[in-house]
Amino acid sequence: MRVRVKLHGTLRKYLPAGSSENFVEVDLPNGATVGEAVSRLAIPPAHAKMMVSGNEQLEPTAVLRDGQELNLFPPLAGGS
Amino acid sequence: MAKTFKDLMEEARREVPEWSTDRVRQHLGNGNGYVLLDVREKDEYREGHLDGALSLPRGFLEIRAEQTLPDKATPVIAYCAGGTRSLLAAKQLKDMGYENVVSMTGGYTAWKNAGFPWKQDRQFTAEQLNRYSRHFMLPEVGEEGQAKLLDAKVLLVGAGGLGSPTAFYLAAAGVGTIGLVDHDVVDLSNLQRQILHTNDRIGMPKVESARLTLTALNPDVKVIGYQERLSSENIMQLIEGYDVIVDGCDNFPTRYLVNDACVMTGKPNVHGSIFQFEGQASVFYPGKGPCYRCLFPEPPPPGAAPSCAEAGVLGVLPGLVGCVQALETIKLILGVGKPLIGRMVYFDTLSMELRIHKLRKDPNCPACGTHPTVTKLIDYEEFCGLRAGNGADAALEHAAQSA
């Protein structure tokens, strides 16, 4: 199955080189989890804490389905 | 045939029951769901009224009745100063379909003379009536809401990119006391976004510059500057006495410090954070929704989430996110709308995508979970891996400079 993973903020550095968009299509075996998608992109789990699909937050153990869009949000430090 | 005043009064008396002040008091005490409607002019109402009475001056009766009392089955007790205007107003309400309307004989004068309780709202000056006139027009704010704003005390952590627009709009709205914590001084590189400050104030403490700007905008506002670095040692003393804390800082140690102190004291924490072209905002309200640690139990590794000074920021971005923080703060003070509790708004300004997603409260949260492990304030620089000697010197130096 294929899922679209959108990377926001500081996580964009994990997009494949040359990406012009903020997402990457990831091919995963059926039944793969959110954590596996994060791992496939070589994102350290400590960097990707807030995982959202639709408007719902997901656990790393949540099972993805074909065509699903997953958004990964990092904490942002800036403010001044 | 044209009707005389006497004809109109007799006609009204035939249709509208008149209750004595004693009977009104008895009914109100029984909790029968009656709505008290004060039909006198606004200035009469301001001088004193029955507790809980809605103000609907007779001149606006037909125009605003259905907005003020949408359910025409609601039982209504109308009163004025002496009982005449309310009788005519009650008749008019009957004609508009209100099923159960009575008029209080003797009006507010008789009520007060009987020694029954009455209430005087905050007395606004003529200047305030003009300054906040657009707020007074909104039923969600009105005079009661404006009084709440003037009585409110809000502490802003940081008088920089986010703190600038937040402070500006809170001051304009008439938030009576604004505290600002920032130990820094105005630098030329701040002025691309930190709109509280000006070119001629370079080198001036930011809290002093903010005070000058905010009091020039609205002399109603008391601005208290704390030119110090927020720390585990001083935060409890600083936030004490404030109703809402607004996090507009620029580093993780302070964000975790503010979160933990707010969880421990039960104070709402209006969060905003930014990175280059993106920003996020939420309201962490202890007991009502998740806290910052429910989302991010631990900070990212040092250097993984750079500050504005390290990564750059589009100057207008903190304007957008800081305004959301001001708006959420005002909603909390007024108790209106649906605050961003348990939700996060995320802006990507380059694509102009705005996402709002739900946030989950983590039962295992170390700060607000069922068995919290963070029960006292800690060393937040160490917690964030920013102690010298771990290869994160640049981040440490920046964190130490920004609060």
Tab-separated table of C-alpha atoms in Angstrom:
chain	number	residue	atom	x	y	z
A	1	MET	CA	0.000	0.000	0.000
A	2	ARG	CA	1.012	3.598	-0.442
A	3	VAL	CA	0.597	6.408	2.078
A	4	ARG	CA	1.420	10.081	1.765
A	5	VAL	CA	3.476	11.485	4.623
A	6	LYS	CA	3.539	15.254	5.017
A	7	LEU	CA	6.439	16.657	6.964
A	8	HIS	CA	6.048	20.011	8.664
A	9	GLY	CA	8.430	22.533	10.176
A	10	THR	CA	11.830	21.230	11.126
A	11	LEU	CA	10.917	17.719	9.939
A	12	ARG	CA	11.152	18.811	6.313
A	13	LYS	CA	14.837	18.027	6.419
A	14	TYR	CA	13.830	14.349	6.239
A	15	LEU	CA	12.215	14.785	2.822
A	16	PRO	CA	14.096	13.042	0.007
A	17	ALA	CA	16.718	15.277	-1.608
A	18	GLY	CA	15.265	17.463	-4.319
A	19	SER	CA	11.661	17.333	-3.049
A	20	SER	CA	9.700	20.341	-4.195
A	21	GLU	CA	6.680	19.501	-2.026
A	22	ASN	CA	6.390	18.926	1.710
A	23	PHE	CA	5.250	15.321	1.335
A	24	VAL	CA	6.635	11.984	0.335
A	25	GLU	CA	4.799	8.913	-0.950
A	26	VAL	CA	5.837	5.848	0.991
A	27	ASP	CA	5.244	2.231	-0.063
A	28	LEU	CA	4.580	0.014	2.935
A	29	PRO	CA	3.319	-3.530	3.455
A	30	ASN	CA	-0.391	-3.837	4.205
A	31	GLY	CA	-1.071	-3.402	7.905
A	32	ALA	CA	1.961	-1.191	8.457
A	33	THR	CA	1.823	1.227	11.377
A	34	VAL	CA	2.466	4.937	11.804
A	35	GLY	CA	5.720	4.088	13.588
A	36	GLU	CA	6.873	2.020	10.622
A	37	ALA	CA	6.187	4.893	8.230
A	38	VAL	CA	8.223	7.228	10.428
A	39	SER	CA	11.019	4.687	10.589
A	40	ARG	CA	10.983	4.214	6.793
A	41	LEU	CA	11.778	7.911	6.421
A	42	ALA	CA	14.711	7.534	8.830
A	43	ILE	CA	13.150	10.033	11.227
A	44	PRO	CA	14.309	9.416	14.800
A	45	PRO	CA	11.197	8.733	16.938
A	46	ALA	CA	12.266	11.542	19.293
A	47	HIS	CA	11.811	14.029	16.424
A	48	ALA	CA	8.297	13.008	15.379
A	49	LYS	CA	5.952	13.207	18.339
A	50	MET	CA	2.720	14.539	16.934
A	51	MET	CA	1.283	12.296	14.205
A	52	VAL	CA	-2.032	13.338	12.725
A	53	SER	CA	-4.364	11.971	10.085
A	54	GLY	CA	-7.457	13.938	9.166
A	55	ASN	CA	-7.821	15.947	12.333
A	56	GLU	CA	-7.088	13.082	14.718
A	57	GLN	CA	-3.867	12.421	16.562
A	58	LEU	CA	-2.520	8.888	16.094
A	59	GLU	CA	-0.346	6.620	18.195
A	60	PRO	CA	2.792	5.069	16.626
A	61	THR	CA	0.983	1.726	16.810
A	62	ALA	CA	-1.998	2.903	14.721
A	63	VAL	CA	-2.405	0.882	11.531
A	64	LEU	CA	-2.363	2.831	8.274
A	65	ARG	CA	-4.513	2.150	5.249
A	66	ASP	CA	-3.788	2.533	1.575
A	67	GLY	CA	-4.064	6.130	0.375
A	68	GLN	CA	-4.054	7.606	3.885
A	69	GLU	CA	-2.341	10.946	4.486
A	70	LEU	CA	-0.203	11.198	7.583
A	71	ASN	CA	1.018	14.548	8.924
A	72	LEU	CA	4.030	14.763	11.206
A	73	PHE	CA	4.352	17.912	13.318
A	74	PRO	CA	7.409	18.734	15.409
A	75	PRO	CA	7.459	20.994	18.442
A	76	LEU	CA	8.594	24.475	17.426
A	77	ALA	CA	10.909	26.476	19.638
A	78	GLY	CA	10.717	29.915	18.075
A	79	GLY	CA	8.794	32.893	19.307
A	80	SER	CA	10.973	35.959	19.556
B	1	MET	CA	-59.569	57.049	16.024
B	2	ALA	CA	-56.255	58.211	17.393
B	3	LYS	CA	-55.437	56.774	20.803
B	4	THR	CA	-54.466	58.906	23.760
B	5	PHE	CA	-51.797	57.971	26.285
B	6	LYS	CA	-54.595	56.994	28.687
B	7	ASP	CA	-56.118	54.705	26.057
B	8	LEU	CA	-52.762	53.015	25.478
B	9	MET	CA	-52.235	52.442	29.202
B	10	GLU	CA	-55.712	50.987	29.683
B	11	GLU	CA	-55.237	48.713	26.684
B	12	ALA	CA	-51.912	47.526	28.111
B	13	ARG	CA	-53.405	46.899	31.552
B	14	ARG	CA	-56.106	44.695	30.018
B	15	GLU	CA	-53.468	42.396	28.532
B	16	VAL	CA	-50.467	42.603	30.826
B	17	PRO	CA	-50.545	41.415	34.437
B	18	GLU	CA	-48.902	43.842	36.865
B	19	TRP	CA	-46.976	42.394	39.766
B	20	SER	CA	-45.922	44.149	42.939
B	21	THR	CA	-42.255	44.213	43.918
B	22	ASP	CA	-43.035	41.706	46.693
B	23	ARG	CA	-44.539	39.268	44.253
B	24	VAL	CA	-41.619	39.657	41.837
B	25	ARG	CA	-39.133	38.997	44.624
B	26	GLN	CA	-41.050	35.909	45.680
B	27	HIS	CA	-41.096	34.535	42.125
B	28	LEU	CA	-37.413	35.210	41.576
B	29	GLY	CA	-36.611	33.431	44.825
B	30	ASN	CA	-38.581	30.379	43.678
B	31	GLY	CA	-36.343	29.950	40.659
B	32	ASN	CA	-39.236	29.831	38.214
B	33	GLY	CA	-37.056	30.678	35.243
B	34	TYR	CA	-38.303	34.227	34.800
B	35	VAL	CA	-36.112	36.582	32.819
B	36	LEU	CA	-35.817	40.062	34.259
B	37	LEU	CA	-35.892	42.711	31.570
B	38	ASP	CA	-34.805	46.258	32.384
B	39	VAL	CA	-36.314	48.536	29.734
B	40	ARG	CA	-34.838	51.792	31.045
B	41	GLU	CA	-32.158	53.767	29.203
B	42	LYS	CA	-28.582	52.485	29.441
B	43	ASP	CA	-27.412	55.249	31.776
B	44	GLU	CA	-30.270	54.477	34.189
B	45	TYR	CA	-29.335	50.784	34.122
B	46	ARG	CA	-25.691	51.573	34.792
B	47	GLU	CA	-26.595	53.466	37.950
B	48	GLY	CA	-28.200	50.364	39.419
B	49	HIS	CA	-30.413	47.454	38.445
B	50	LEU	CA	-31.900	44.199	39.714
B	51	ASP	CA	-29.307	41.445	39.883
B	52	GLY	CA	-29.324	39.367	36.729
B	53	ALA	CA	-31.541	41.759	34.757
B	54	LEU	CA	-30.974	42.034	31.032
B	55	SER	CA	-30.753	45.558	29.704
B	56	LEU	CA	-32.995	46.261	26.721
B	57	PRO	CA	-33.879	49.961	26.515
B	58	ARG	CA	-37.400	50.532	25.275
B	59	GLY	CA	-36.105	52.447	22.266
B	60	PHE	CA	-34.458	49.221	21.036
B	61	LEU	CA	-37.183	46.857	22.238
B	62	GLU	CA	-38.622	45.707	18.921
B	63	ILE	CA	-35.222	45.726	17.223
B	64	ARG	CA	-33.369	43.573	19.762
B	65	ALA	CA	-36.112	41.589	21.542
B	66	GLU	CA	-35.801	38.461	19.394
B	67	GLN	CA	-32.003	38.515	19.700
B	68	THR	CA	-32.148	39.007	23.479
B	69	LEU	CA	-35.045	36.600	24.083
B	70	PRO	CA	-35.128	34.095	21.228
B	71	ASP	CA	-37.672	31.798	22.914
B	72	LYS	CA	-41.063	33.500	22.978
B	73	ALA	CA	-42.301	31.086	25.637
B	74	THR	CA	-39.729	32.453	28.106
B	75	PRO	CA	-41.550	34.092	31.009
B	76	VAL	CA	-40.503	37.736	31.296
B	77	ILE	CA	-40.752	40.282	34.095
B	78	ALA	CA	-40.284	43.759	32.641
B	79	TYR	CA	-39.466	46.741	34.794
B	80	CYS	CA	-38.546	50.379	34.368
B	81	ALA	CA	-38.127	53.209	36.877
B	82	GLY	CA	-41.778	53.548	37.926
B	83	GLY	CA	-43.844	50.957	36.038
B	84	THR	CA	-45.156	52.910	33.045
B	85	ARG	CA	-42.550	52.258	30.377
B	86	SER	CA	-42.386	48.584	31.361
B	87	LEU	CA	-46.152	48.204	31.022
B	88	LEU	CA	-46.069	49.625	27.495
B	89	ALA	CA	-42.974	47.545	26.688
B	90	ALA	CA	-44.668	44.398	27.995
B	91	LYS	CA	-47.707	45.084	25.814
B	92	GLN	CA	-45.422	45.441	22.809
B	93	LEU	CA	-43.714	42.131	23.648
B	94	LYS	CA	-47.132	40.480	23.882
B	95	ASP	CA	-47.972	41.839	20.428
B	96	MET	CA	-44.719	40.308	19.199
B	97	GLY	CA	-45.826	36.909	20.407
B	98	TYR	CA	-44.207	36.629	23.827
B	99	GLU	CA	-46.619	34.466	25.753
B	100	ASN	CA	-45.912	35.239	29.379
B	101	VAL	CA	-44.940	38.841	30.130
B	102	VAL	CA	-45.645	40.809	33.291
B	103	SER	CA	-44.755	44.340	34.358
B	104	MET	CA	-43.476	45.277	37.811
B	105	THR	CA	-45.525	48.097	39.409
B	106	GLY	CA	-43.514	50.881	40.966
B	107	GLY	CA	-40.453	49.747	38.998
B	108	TYR	CA	-36.882	49.970	40.159
B	109	THR	CA	-37.669	52.906	42.428
B	110	ALA	CA	-40.190	50.900	44.458
B	111	TRP	CA	-37.852	47.877	44.492
B	112	LYS	CA	-34.989	49.927	45.875
B	113	ASN	CA	-37.239	51.742	48.381
B	114	ALA	CA	-38.417	48.368	49.667
B	115	GLY	CA	-34.796	47.632	50.565
B	116	PHE	CA	-34.499	44.728	48.134
B	117	PRO	CA	-31.055	43.888	46.718
B	118	TRP	CA	-29.785	45.658	43.631
B	119	LYS	CA	-26.540	45.778	41.786
B	120	GLN	CA	-24.407	48.462	40.254
B	121	ASP	CA	-22.174	47.470	37.372
B	122	ARG	CA	-18.791	48.920	36.699
B	123	GLN	CA	-19.016	52.623	35.963
B	124	PHE	CA	-17.260	53.399	32.687
B	125	THR	CA	-15.871	56.842	32.004
B	126	ALA	CA	-17.101	58.764	28.967
B	127	GLU	CA	-13.750	58.036	27.309
B	128	GLN	CA	-14.102	54.306	27.983
B	129	LEU	CA	-17.638	54.277	26.616
B	130	ASN	CA	-16.237	55.670	23.403
B	131	ARG	CA	-12.987	53.672	23.328
B	132	TYR	CA	-14.707	50.308	23.778
B	133	SER	CA	-17.927	51.222	21.923
B	134	ARG	CA	-17.363	48.507	19.294
B	135	HIS	CA	-17.059	45.927	22.058
B	136	PHE	CA	-20.230	47.175	23.723
B	137	MET	CA	-22.123	46.482	20.500
B	138	LEU	CA	-21.253	42.794	20.680
B	139	PRO	CA	-23.594	40.855	22.984
B	140	GLU	CA	-20.688	38.425	23.602
B	141	VAL	CA	-18.649	41.262	25.124
B	142	GLY	CA	-20.929	44.100	26.188
B	143	GLU	CA	-20.327	46.106	29.335
B	144	GLU	CA	-20.058	42.985	31.468
B	145	GLY	CA	-17.377	41.507	29.223
B	146	GLN	CA	-15.496	44.786	29.000
B	147	ALA	CA	-15.454	44.949	32.785
B	148	LYS	CA	-13.962	41.421	32.820
B	149	LEU	CA	-11.263	42.529	30.391
B	150	LEU	CA	-10.436	45.597	32.463
B	151	ASP	CA	-10.201	43.429	35.584
B	152	ALA	CA	-8.117	40.720	33.879
B	153	LYS	CA	-4.438	40.122	34.539
B	154	VAL	CA	-2.413	38.496	31.788
B	155	LEU	CA	1.276	37.595	31.941
B	156	LEU	CA	3.193	37.472	28.668
B	157	VAL	CA	6.355	35.400	28.637
B	158	GLY	CA	8.497	37.234	26.104
B	159	ALA	CA	8.082	40.722	24.673
B	160	GLY	CA	9.432	39.740	21.270
B	161	GLY	CA	7.949	38.415	18.031
B	162	LEU	CA	4.896	36.697	19.509
B	163	GLY	CA	4.618	38.919	22.575
B	164	SER	CA	4.453	42.091	20.461
B	165	PRO	CA	1.155	41.501	18.624
B	166	THR	CA	-0.349	39.733	21.634
B	167	ALA	CA	0.446	42.651	23.936
B	168	PHE	CA	-0.722	45.204	21.368
B	169	TYR	CA	-4.159	43.653	20.943
B	170	LEU	CA	-4.654	42.843	24.616
B	171	ALA	CA	-3.847	46.450	25.478
B	172	ALA	CA	-6.135	47.775	22.752
B	173	ALA	CA	-8.924	45.514	24.042
B	174	GLY	CA	-8.531	47.000	27.493
B	175	VAL	CA	-6.996	44.081	29.379
B	176	GLY	CA	-6.385	45.942	32.609
B	177	THR	CA	-3.080	44.465	33.732
B	178	ILE	CA	-0.435	43.151	31.370
B	179	GLY	CA	2.725	41.680	32.854
B	180	LEU	CA	5.730	41.163	30.583
B	181	VAL	CA	8.727	38.980	31.369
B	182	ASP	CA	11.777	39.628	29.205
B	183	HIS	CA	15.313	40.306	30.333
B	184	ASP	CA	16.532	41.406	26.905
B	185	VAL	CA	17.109	44.843	25.391
B	186	VAL	CA	15.885	46.086	22.003
B	187	ASP	CA	18.219	45.199	19.136
B	188	LEU	CA	18.062	46.486	15.567
B	189	SER	CA	17.563	42.911	14.292
B	190	ASN	CA	14.354	42.665	16.373
B	191	LEU	CA	12.560	45.426	14.509
B	192	GLN	CA	11.805	43.330	11.411
B	193	ARG	CA	8.995	41.711	13.461
B	194	GLN	CA	8.877	42.904	17.091
B	195	ILE	CA	6.432	45.730	16.503
B	196	LEU	CA	6.282	46.878	20.122
B	197	HIS	CA	9.724	48.413	19.733
B	198	THR	CA	11.109	51.265	17.675
B	199	ASN	CA	14.369	52.395	16.161
B	200	ASP	CA	14.981	55.064	18.785
B	201	ARG	CA	14.718	52.504	21.577
B	202	ILE	CA	17.644	50.294	20.566
B	203	GLY	CA	19.424	49.313	23.755
B	204	MET	CA	16.384	50.013	25.937
B	205	PRO	CA	15.000	47.126	28.013
B	206	LYS	CA	12.205	45.496	26.018
B	207	VAL	CA	9.813	45.617	28.966
B	208	GLU	CA	10.315	49.382	29.214
B	209	SER	CA	9.876	49.861	25.470
B	210	ALA	CA	6.719	47.732	25.643
B	211	ARG	CA	5.380	49.808	28.521
B	212	LEU	CA	5.860	53.035	26.550
B	213	THR	CA	4.108	51.613	23.480
B	214	LEU	CA	1.197	50.015	25.311
B	215	THR	CA	0.387	52.893	27.625
B	216	ALA	CA	0.550	55.294	24.657
B	217	LEU	CA	-2.041	53.113	22.941
B	218	ASN	CA	-4.306	52.732	25.975
B	219	PRO	CA	-3.761	54.536	29.279
B	220	ASP	CA	-6.308	52.228	30.929
B	221	VAL	CA	-3.724	49.449	30.905
B	222	LYS	CA	-1.305	48.888	33.745
B	223	VAL	CA	1.888	47.422	32.289
B	224	ILE	CA	4.220	45.649	34.683
B	225	GLY	CA	7.644	44.787	33.317
B	226	TYR	CA	9.854	42.079	34.781
B	227	GLN	CA	13.309	42.530	33.324
B	228	GLU	CA	14.554	39.161	34.392
B	229	ARG	CA	15.096	35.673	33.049
B	230	LEU	CA	12.245	33.298	33.842
B	231	SER	CA	13.510	30.390	35.928
B	232	SER	CA	12.403	27.656	38.301
B	233	GLU	CA	13.335	30.017	41.123
B	234	ASN	CA	11.124	32.962	40.152
B	235	ILE	CA	8.279	31.614	37.987
B	236	MET	CA	5.852	30.736	40.780
B	237	GLN	CA	6.146	34.198	42.277
B	238	LEU	CA	5.817	35.851	38.854
B	239	ILE	CA	2.721	33.988	37.689
B	240	GLU	CA	0.930	34.293	41.012
B	241	GLY	CA	-1.868	36.802	40.685
B	242	TYR	CA	-2.190	36.438	36.903
B	243	ASP	CA	-5.287	34.849	35.352
B	244	VAL	CA	-3.803	33.745	32.031
B	245	ILE	CA	-0.197	33.009	31.010
B	246	VAL	CA	0.791	33.533	27.371
B	247	ASP	CA	3.834	31.617	26.197
B	248	GLY	CA	5.662	33.594	23.528
B	249	CYS	CA	9.193	32.545	24.440
B	250	ASP	CA	11.889	31.310	22.111
B	251	ASN	CA	13.343	28.161	23.657
B	252	PHE	CA	12.355	24.759	24.966
B	253	PRO	CA	13.584	25.087	28.572
B	254	THR	CA	11.212	28.021	29.079
B	255	ARG	CA	8.327	26.286	27.300
B	256	TYR	CA	8.584	23.244	29.605
B	257	LEU	CA	9.046	25.515	32.617
B	258	VAL	CA	5.919	27.520	31.762
B	259	ASN	CA	3.952	24.327	31.104
B	260	ASP	CA	4.897	22.666	34.367
B	261	ALA	CA	4.281	25.794	36.445
B	262	CYS	CA	0.859	26.264	34.806
B	263	VAL	CA	-0.080	22.606	35.415
B	264	MET	CA	0.967	22.921	39.061
B	265	THR	CA	-1.018	26.123	39.584
B	266	GLY	CA	-3.987	25.307	37.317
B	267	LYS	CA	-3.448	28.401	35.171
B	268	PRO	CA	-4.291	28.406	31.460
B	269	ASN	CA	-1.264	28.546	29.163
B	270	VAL	CA	-1.884	30.122	25.765
B	271	HIS	CA	0.805	28.627	23.570
B	272	GLY	CA	2.308	29.957	20.356
B	273	SER	CA	5.457	28.860	18.567
B	274	ILE	CA	6.978	29.516	15.174
B	275	PHE	CA	9.591	28.315	12.701
B	276	GLN	CA	10.514	30.235	9.544
B	277	PHE	CA	7.140	30.250	7.716
B	278	GLU	CA	5.125	27.950	10.001
B	279	GLY	CA	3.483	28.390	13.349
B	280	GLN	CA	1.282	26.629	15.845
B	281	ALA	CA	-1.002	27.726	18.654
B	282	SER	CA	-3.075	25.999	21.300
B	283	VAL	CA	-4.507	26.507	24.776
B	284	PHE	CA	-3.247	24.195	27.494
B	285	TYR	CA	-5.782	24.459	30.288
B	286	PRO	CA	-5.049	22.191	33.270
B	287	GLY	CA	-8.039	20.033	34.141
B	288	LYS	CA	-9.819	20.870	30.884
B	289	GLY	CA	-7.489	19.461	28.232
B	290	PRO	CA	-4.013	18.214	27.470
B	291	CYS	CA	-0.838	20.052	28.421
B	292	TYR	CA	2.309	20.655	26.372
B	293	ARG	CA	3.904	17.503	27.753
B	294	CYS	CA	0.934	15.383	26.644
B	295	LEU	CA	2.012	16.302	23.108
B	296	PHE	CA	5.740	16.434	23.595
B	297	PRO	CA	6.709	14.573	26.789
B	298	GLU	CA	10.338	15.380	26.142
B	299	PRO	CA	12.069	18.066	24.111
B	300	PRO	CA	13.626	17.224	20.770
B	301	PRO	CA	17.360	16.620	20.802
B	302	PRO	CA	19.446	19.825	21.089
B	303	GLY	CA	19.796	21.554	17.750
B	304	ALA	CA	16.855	19.661	16.162
B	305	ALA	CA	14.444	22.581	16.571
B	306	PRO	CA	16.261	25.857	16.056
B	307	SER	CA	15.003	29.206	17.294
B	308	CYS	CA	14.230	32.248	15.153
B	309	ALA	CA	17.720	33.594	15.793
B	310	GLU	CA	19.212	30.391	14.440
B	311	ALA	CA	16.836	29.548	11.586
B	312	GLY	CA	15.384	32.921	10.571
B	313	VAL	CA	11.714	33.855	10.510
B	314	LEU	CA	9.446	35.759	8.158
B	315	GLY	CA	8.656	38.917	10.080
B	316	VAL	CA	4.899	38.802	9.661
B	317	LEU	CA	4.557	35.182	10.885
B	318	PRO	CA	4.698	35.958	14.626
B	319	GLY	CA	2.079	38.643	13.912
B	320	LEU	CA	-0.330	35.950	12.763
B	321	VAL	CA	0.344	33.496	15.585
B	322	GLY	CA	0.560	36.213	18.275
B	323	CYS	CA	-2.843	37.525	17.197
B	324	VAL	CA	-4.291	34.020	17.620
B	325	GLN	CA	-2.827	33.986	21.128
B	326	ALA	CA	-4.400	37.376	21.894
B	327	LEU	CA	-7.747	36.190	20.567
B	328	GLU	CA	-7.661	32.980	22.596
B	329	THR	CA	-6.697	34.931	25.718
B	330	ILE	CA	-9.654	37.274	25.262
B	331	LYS	CA	-12.005	34.313	24.712
B	332	LEU	CA	-10.791	32.767	27.962
B	333	ILE	CA	-11.312	36.022	29.867
B	334	LEU	CA	-14.785	36.569	28.442
B	335	GLY	CA	-15.794	32.905	28.637
B	336	VAL	CA	-17.120	33.000	25.076
B	337	GLY	CA	-16.717	30.801	22.030
B	338	LYS	CA	-14.720	27.609	21.830
B	339	PRO	CA	-11.124	28.112	22.937
B	340	LEU	CA	-8.332	26.017	21.406
B	341	ILE	CA	-8.376	23.645	24.381
B	342	GLY	CA	-7.546	20.154	23.143
B	343	ARG	CA	-6.969	21.489	19.638
B	344	MET	CA	-4.000	22.889	17.792
B	345	VAL	CA	-4.001	25.300	14.896
B	346	TYR	CA	-1.075	24.952	12.509
B	347	PHE	CA	-0.267	27.574	9.887
B	348	ASP	CA	1.881	26.955	6.849
B	349	THR	CA	2.009	30.447	5.426
B	350	LEU	CA	3.907	29.651	2.216
B	351	SER	CA	1.139	27.345	1.010
B	352	MET	CA	-1.391	29.231	3.182
B	353	GLU	CA	-2.661	25.998	4.625
B	354	LEU	CA	-4.362	26.169	7.970
B	355	ARG	CA	-4.994	22.939	9.822
B	356	ILE	CA	-6.790	22.431	13.099
B	357	HIS	CA	-6.442	19.045	14.691
B	358	LYS	CA	-7.540	17.499	17.944
B	359	LEU	CA	-5.057	16.874	20.721
B	360	ARG	CA	-5.294	13.988	23.121
B	361	LYS	CA	-4.747	14.195	26.829
B	362	ASP	CA	-2.185	11.548	27.717
B	363	PRO	CA	-3.178	9.612	30.845
B	364	ASN	CA	0.515	8.771	31.274
B	365	CYS	CA	1.617	12.411	30.932
B	366	PRO	CA	4.487	13.054	33.349
B	367	ALA	CA	3.010	16.467	34.266
B	368	CYS	CA	-0.802	16.140	34.169
B	369	GLY	CA	-1.392	12.377	33.908
B	370	THR	CA	-2.972	10.181	36.534
B	371	HIS	CA	0.395	9.471	38.162
B	372	PRO	CA	2.540	12.533	37.461
B	373	THR	CA	6.282	12.250	37.923
B	374	VAL	CA	6.945	15.964	37.514
B	375	THR	CA	5.756	17.226	40.869
B	376	LYS	CA	8.208	20.065	41.324
B	377	LEU	CA	10.069	22.382	39.020
B	378	ILE	CA	13.361	21.021	37.713
B	379	ASP	CA	16.480	22.273	35.953
B	380	TYR	CA	14.984	22.811	32.501
B	381	GLU	CA	18.212	23.530	30.661
B	382	GLU	CA	19.567	20.212	31.824
B	383	PHE	CA	16.254	18.549	30.923
B	384	CYS	CA	16.540	19.956	27.404
B	385	GLY	CA	20.125	18.759	27.083
B	386	LEU	CA	21.432	22.286	27.008
B	387	ARG	CA	24.062	22.070	29.690
B	388	ALA	CA	27.498	23.069	28.397
B	389	GLY	CA	29.837	20.287	27.330
B	390	ASN	CA	27.326	18.230	25.374
B	391	GLY	CA	28.002	19.809	22.030
B	392	ALA	CA	25.011	22.110	22.175
B	393	ASP	CA	26.790	25.261	23.200
B	394	ALA	CA	25.108	27.433	20.584
B	395	ALA	CA	21.654	26.317	21.633
B	396	LEU	CA	22.505	26.806	25.294
B	397	GLU	CA	23.785	30.279	24.675
B	398	HIS	CA	20.661	31.195	22.813
B	399	ALA	CA	18.317	29.668	25.382
B	400	ALA	CA	20.054	31.631	28.083
B	401	GLN	CA	19.516	34.846	26.157
B	402	SER	CA	15.850	34.407	25.334
B	403	ALA	CA	13.014	34.025	27.748
